[in-house]
């Protein structure tokens, strides 16, 4: 039996897990306004509650990475996956600020546990098959995100209760996770590993991942406001920018493994970084709305396959245990999501939103500049 045939079940299980993670996470967005109303939180209180979600992820990632490095990622993937299934409905059921804060922290911890371990599992598969796979895995995360947000919006729009909608979302996640139980790799990781601080190439990979997660967060949190400020669309249609960006990312990630095999990781990093810069420049410079909005397509196409390459590189490097390295990269990237958009808003307040996006291009430029060191290690 060929290597590809032997690892096909594990490859399917990894794709299902990435889909489940993106799906469960995206289920939260449409129900957050209802959850806020359930607990009677004001804007500042709900902002602190959402911080609990991020803190849960960041707390769990190093621990999950250490345990996955010691025991293999399978058990951590199942723990995180079933944690999402169990605790998604509890978010809708919470009736007090403190209960919701605790549920959000646990849900975030489950997502962080799954995120680290599934990327490590994907890196193991890449090593066994000796070909790029990470982009197709991350494509499933993006598809899951679009599916989760779409399903929740549909269920709520036809009058289903928030709790019942969350339960249905949990059931769909369960359907995706159950087939993985017997298909995930039982990886032997060798001697026990103690926690070590990230260093060497892992620090660079973490910083680059944080930059690209910041780009995604900037488009999600500030893209619509930028469109309105530049008068590229009516406020009711300002979400088109994120839709174009997300659709381009899904398309590029579905074809990303083939592109990486043809061009090589170095050129994907260089060209992808340049495309991101071009995309932001088109959005900021073009006075024609249709042309300016294509900048979001450029941005999505350019950004799509950069983070998968960083995770693959973290799994290959030799300065740290792969599980710990991927945990460090993931944790740093999430910190970029949590802190970055706030810093972008602070910068926009001091200057302007277009200037803040111009400064973002300077950060993105680090990706092609450092591409050689990423691939060398």
XYZ file of C-alpha atoms in Angstrom:
377
model
C 0.000 0.000 0.000
C 1.342 3.455 -0.916
C 2.026 6.069 1.755
C -0.772 8.287 0.396
C -3.306 5.434 0.599
C -2.155 4.456 4.083
C -2.554 7.985 5.431
C -5.823 8.760 3.587
C -8.033 8.115 6.672
C -5.866 10.389 8.814
C -5.913 13.034 6.085
C -9.721 12.948 6.014
C -9.855 13.110 9.805
C -7.594 16.156 9.838
C -9.754 17.951 7.283
C -12.883 17.169 9.303
C -11.225 18.466 12.462
C -10.184 21.741 10.833
C -13.738 22.118 9.486
C -15.213 21.437 12.935
C -12.940 24.011 14.592
C -13.826 26.737 12.085
C -17.511 25.812 12.187
C -17.848 25.847 15.986
C -15.930 29.107 16.330
C -18.020 30.835 13.664
C -21.262 29.650 15.271
C -20.527 32.108 18.094
C -20.551 35.300 16.022
C -24.287 35.380 15.094
C -25.405 34.423 18.614
C -23.156 36.861 20.514
C -25.703 39.730 20.380
C -28.352 37.446 21.908
C -25.930 36.168 24.542
C -25.090 39.766 25.451
C -28.795 40.467 25.920
C -29.312 37.293 27.989
C -26.807 38.366 30.639
C -27.658 42.079 30.479
C -24.097 43.136 29.655
C -23.223 46.598 28.373
C -20.593 47.117 25.673
C -17.611 47.381 28.018
C -18.706 44.361 30.051
C -19.226 42.276 26.933
C -15.823 43.351 25.666
C -14.310 41.940 28.864
C -16.338 38.755 28.426
C -14.960 38.285 24.911
C -11.491 38.776 26.358
C -12.153 35.690 28.506
C -12.636 33.736 25.267
C -9.209 34.806 24.000
C -7.519 34.278 27.348
C -8.886 30.731 27.496
C -7.285 29.979 24.130
C -3.956 31.546 25.022
C -3.865 29.753 28.394
C -4.599 26.344 26.859
C -2.276 26.484 23.851
C 1.111 26.032 25.589
C -0.321 23.289 27.822
C -1.910 21.486 24.866
C 1.302 21.830 22.883
C 3.339 20.307 25.718
C 0.927 17.379 26.161
C 0.673 16.824 22.393
C 4.473 16.819 22.167
C 4.629 14.180 24.914
C 1.691 11.938 23.975
C 0.900 12.774 20.356
C -1.808 15.164 19.148
C -4.717 12.690 18.891
C -5.888 12.855 22.503
C -5.668 16.647 22.576
C -7.615 16.911 19.303
C -10.427 14.771 20.703
C -10.402 16.642 24.025
C -10.639 19.996 22.270
C -13.207 18.808 19.727
C -15.588 17.304 22.248
C -15.043 20.331 24.483
C -16.410 22.565 21.711
C -19.386 20.233 21.263
C -20.253 20.243 24.969
C -19.736 23.917 25.749
C -21.152 25.630 22.636
C -24.782 25.267 23.892
C -23.794 26.441 27.385
C -22.895 29.850 25.948
C -26.507 30.325 24.883
C -27.846 29.016 28.197
C -25.762 31.249 30.487
C -27.861 33.745 32.440
C -25.200 35.578 34.465
C -22.004 37.462 33.668
C -19.814 35.186 35.782
C -21.228 31.952 34.349
C -20.834 33.277 30.810
C -17.261 34.405 31.550
C -16.413 30.897 32.771
C -18.104 29.210 29.790
C -16.328 31.511 27.324
C -12.976 30.784 28.979
C -13.562 27.011 28.786
C -14.839 27.220 25.195
C -11.786 29.285 24.244
C -9.525 26.751 25.969
C -11.150 23.921 24.000
C -10.643 25.819 20.746
C -7.022 26.606 21.621
C -6.367 22.960 22.504
C -7.848 21.806 19.206
C -6.054 24.496 17.199
C -2.577 23.579 18.418
C -3.027 19.809 18.249
C -4.676 19.717 14.811
C -1.861 21.816 13.317
C 0.678 19.448 14.872
C -1.254 16.484 13.436
C -1.220 18.178 10.031
C 2.534 18.729 10.305
C 3.023 15.018 11.121
C 1.024 14.084 8.023
C 3.083 16.427 5.853
C 6.211 14.746 7.183
C 4.886 11.273 6.388
C 3.612 12.131 2.913
C 6.506 14.507 2.121
C 4.248 16.983 0.331
C 2.385 20.214 1.233
C -0.969 19.626 2.916
C -1.426 22.470 5.371
C -3.160 24.872 2.972
C -5.923 22.376 2.215
C -6.389 21.798 5.947
C -6.674 25.520 6.625
C -9.099 25.791 3.698
C -11.432 23.491 5.609
C -11.200 25.810 8.611
C -12.249 28.730 6.389
C -15.073 26.708 4.830
C -16.199 25.674 8.299
C -16.221 29.309 9.369
C -18.393 30.386 6.462
C -20.713 27.399 7.016
C -21.064 27.979 10.757
C -21.852 31.665 10.438
C -24.267 30.974 7.575
C -26.129 28.173 9.350
C -26.538 30.123 12.604
C -27.775 33.179 10.707
C -30.283 31.028 8.815
C -31.576 29.272 11.939
C -31.991 32.522 13.854
C -33.661 34.220 10.882
C -36.384 31.548 10.695
C -37.203 32.096 14.358
C -35.339 29.288 16.113
C -34.257 30.086 19.659
C -30.621 30.874 20.392
C -30.286 27.769 22.550
C -31.767 25.444 19.925
C -29.605 27.037 17.213
C -26.498 26.475 19.355
C -27.507 22.858 19.995
C -27.892 22.260 16.247
C -24.468 23.832 15.718
C -23.076 21.489 18.366
C -24.660 18.476 16.649
C -23.109 19.418 13.297
C -19.723 19.735 15.033
C -20.276 16.291 16.594
C -21.031 14.790 13.179
C -17.694 16.133 11.932
C -15.679 14.986 14.968
C -17.022 11.448 15.482
C -15.535 9.980 12.250
C -12.079 11.199 13.306
C -11.903 9.058 16.446
C -10.593 5.922 14.703
C -8.828 7.706 11.848
C -6.417 10.062 13.627
C -2.752 9.062 13.771
C -1.472 7.498 16.963
C 1.883 9.242 16.788
C 4.745 8.085 18.984
C 6.621 11.208 20.047
C 9.549 9.630 21.881
C 10.958 10.940 25.180
C 9.026 13.252 27.464
C 9.557 16.941 26.814
C 9.694 19.782 29.323
C 8.383 23.226 28.517
C 10.959 25.555 26.942
C 10.598 29.172 25.917
C 10.333 29.734 22.161
C 13.582 30.754 20.539
C 15.388 30.894 17.219
C 13.342 30.477 14.069
C 10.226 29.765 16.162
C 10.186 33.384 17.370
C 10.289 34.602 13.761
C 7.512 32.213 12.708
C 5.376 33.377 15.635
C 5.903 37.042 14.763
C 5.088 36.473 11.085
C 1.955 34.502 11.977
C 0.862 37.293 14.325
C 1.274 39.815 11.493
C -0.895 37.793 9.132
C -3.520 37.143 11.810
C -3.495 40.894 12.410
C -4.242 41.408 8.706
C -7.259 39.097 8.987
C -8.400 40.844 12.155
C -7.980 44.251 10.542
C -10.179 43.293 7.587
C -12.797 41.768 9.905
C -12.894 44.586 12.475
C -12.004 47.649 10.414
C -12.573 46.743 6.751
C -16.211 47.866 6.676
C -15.351 51.158 8.389
C -12.568 51.749 5.870
C -15.004 51.130 3.002
C -17.479 53.618 4.490
C -14.787 56.237 5.150
C -13.530 55.975 1.572
C -17.144 56.016 0.290
C -16.651 52.789 -1.623
C -20.092 51.418 -0.658
C -23.173 52.262 1.394
C -23.019 51.323 5.090
C -25.540 48.523 4.477
C -23.178 46.962 1.923
C -19.870 47.647 3.670
C -19.489 43.990 4.671
C -18.717 43.146 1.038
C -15.025 43.687 1.712
C -14.771 40.863 4.242
C -16.918 38.607 2.041
C -14.557 39.121 -0.915
C -11.523 38.628 1.326
C -12.915 35.382 2.815
C -13.990 33.951 -0.531
C -10.542 34.638 -2.009
C -8.873 32.956 0.967
C -10.998 29.817 0.590
C -10.243 29.576 -3.135
C -6.512 30.138 -2.644
C -6.280 27.622 0.191
C -8.114 24.933 -1.755
C -5.482 25.246 -4.491
C -2.657 26.235 -2.157
C -0.941 22.858 -1.763
C -0.647 22.522 -5.547
C 0.626 26.101 -5.847
C 3.251 25.458 -3.160
C 4.397 22.271 -4.916
C 4.778 24.148 -8.210
C 6.304 27.424 -7.002
C 7.920 26.373 -3.752
C 7.354 27.911 -0.314
C 9.879 30.710 -0.836
C 8.106 32.188 -3.857
C 4.663 31.738 -2.305
C 5.862 33.802 0.688
C 7.433 36.475 -1.506
C 4.573 36.744 -4.012
C 1.909 36.387 -1.307
C 3.401 39.176 0.780
C 3.665 41.461 -2.250
C 0.056 40.690 -3.239
C -1.094 41.672 0.263
C 0.704 45.000 -0.034
C -0.772 45.577 -3.504
C -4.234 44.732 -2.163
C -4.038 47.299 0.641
C -2.618 49.893 -1.754
C -5.459 49.334 -4.246
C -8.049 49.743 -1.465
C -6.447 52.963 -0.243
C -5.511 54.594 -3.553
C -8.245 53.773 -6.059
C -11.133 56.222 -6.334
C -13.218 53.783 -8.407
C -15.252 51.634 -5.978
C -15.201 48.480 -8.096
C -11.436 48.686 -8.546
C -10.828 49.505 -4.879
C -12.919 46.549 -3.717
C -10.792 44.182 -5.809
C -8.055 45.036 -3.326
C -9.799 42.743 -0.831
C -9.486 39.921 -3.370
C -5.762 40.612 -3.799
C -5.387 40.691 -0.026
C -7.222 37.391 0.501
C -5.368 35.606 -2.300
C -2.010 36.830 -1.014
C -2.594 36.085 2.668
C -4.271 32.692 2.301
C -1.266 30.379 2.169
C 1.248 32.273 4.296
C 0.114 31.057 7.735
C -0.091 27.395 6.576
C 3.548 27.678 5.448
C 4.545 29.111 8.834
C 2.885 26.186 10.624
C 4.552 23.696 8.286
C 7.927 25.324 8.969
C 7.268 25.151 12.733
C 6.633 21.427 12.394
C 9.900 20.913 10.444
C 12.362 23.056 12.399
C 14.887 21.371 14.685
C 15.510 23.952 17.434
C 12.385 22.984 19.415
C 10.051 20.012 19.798
C 7.457 20.404 16.993
C 4.512 20.329 19.411
C 5.985 23.088 21.546
C 6.989 25.099 18.476
C 3.510 24.943 16.941
C 1.990 25.855 20.323
C 4.292 28.883 20.549
C 3.511 30.001 16.995
C -0.236 29.555 17.506
C -0.245 31.398 20.842
C 1.696 34.320 19.376
C -0.625 34.441 16.379
C -3.695 34.563 18.625
C -2.095 37.364 20.604
C -1.897 39.246 17.303
C -5.626 38.723 16.783
C -6.484 39.922 20.286
C -4.140 42.896 20.560
C -3.581 43.878 16.933
C -6.998 45.278 15.976
C -7.054 47.347 19.179
C -3.617 48.783 18.388
C -4.802 49.479 14.841
C -7.779 51.383 16.254
C -5.547 53.358 18.612
C -3.281 54.260 15.683
C -6.282 55.266 13.578
C -7.503 57.484 16.419
C -4.142 59.252 16.574
C -3.793 59.588 12.802
C -6.453 58.149 10.481
C -7.722 54.723 9.442
C -6.025 54.838 5.992
C -2.699 55.701 7.633
C -3.140 52.786 10.049
C -3.614 50.464 7.059
C -0.539 51.961 5.359
C 1.456 51.109 8.491
C 0.086 47.591 8.224
C 1.807 47.246 4.842
C 5.148 47.882 6.554
C 4.527 44.908 8.813
C 3.431 42.714 5.904
C 6.620 43.637 4.036
C 8.555 41.692 6.683
C 7.127 38.444 5.223
C 8.874 38.538 1.812
C 11.994 40.059 3.373
C 12.392 37.137 5.782
C 11.180 34.392 3.416
C 14.693 32.982 2.943
C 15.179 32.429 6.692
C 11.771 30.805 7.042
C 12.519 28.251 4.331
C 16.174 27.750 5.268
C 15.181 26.475 8.696
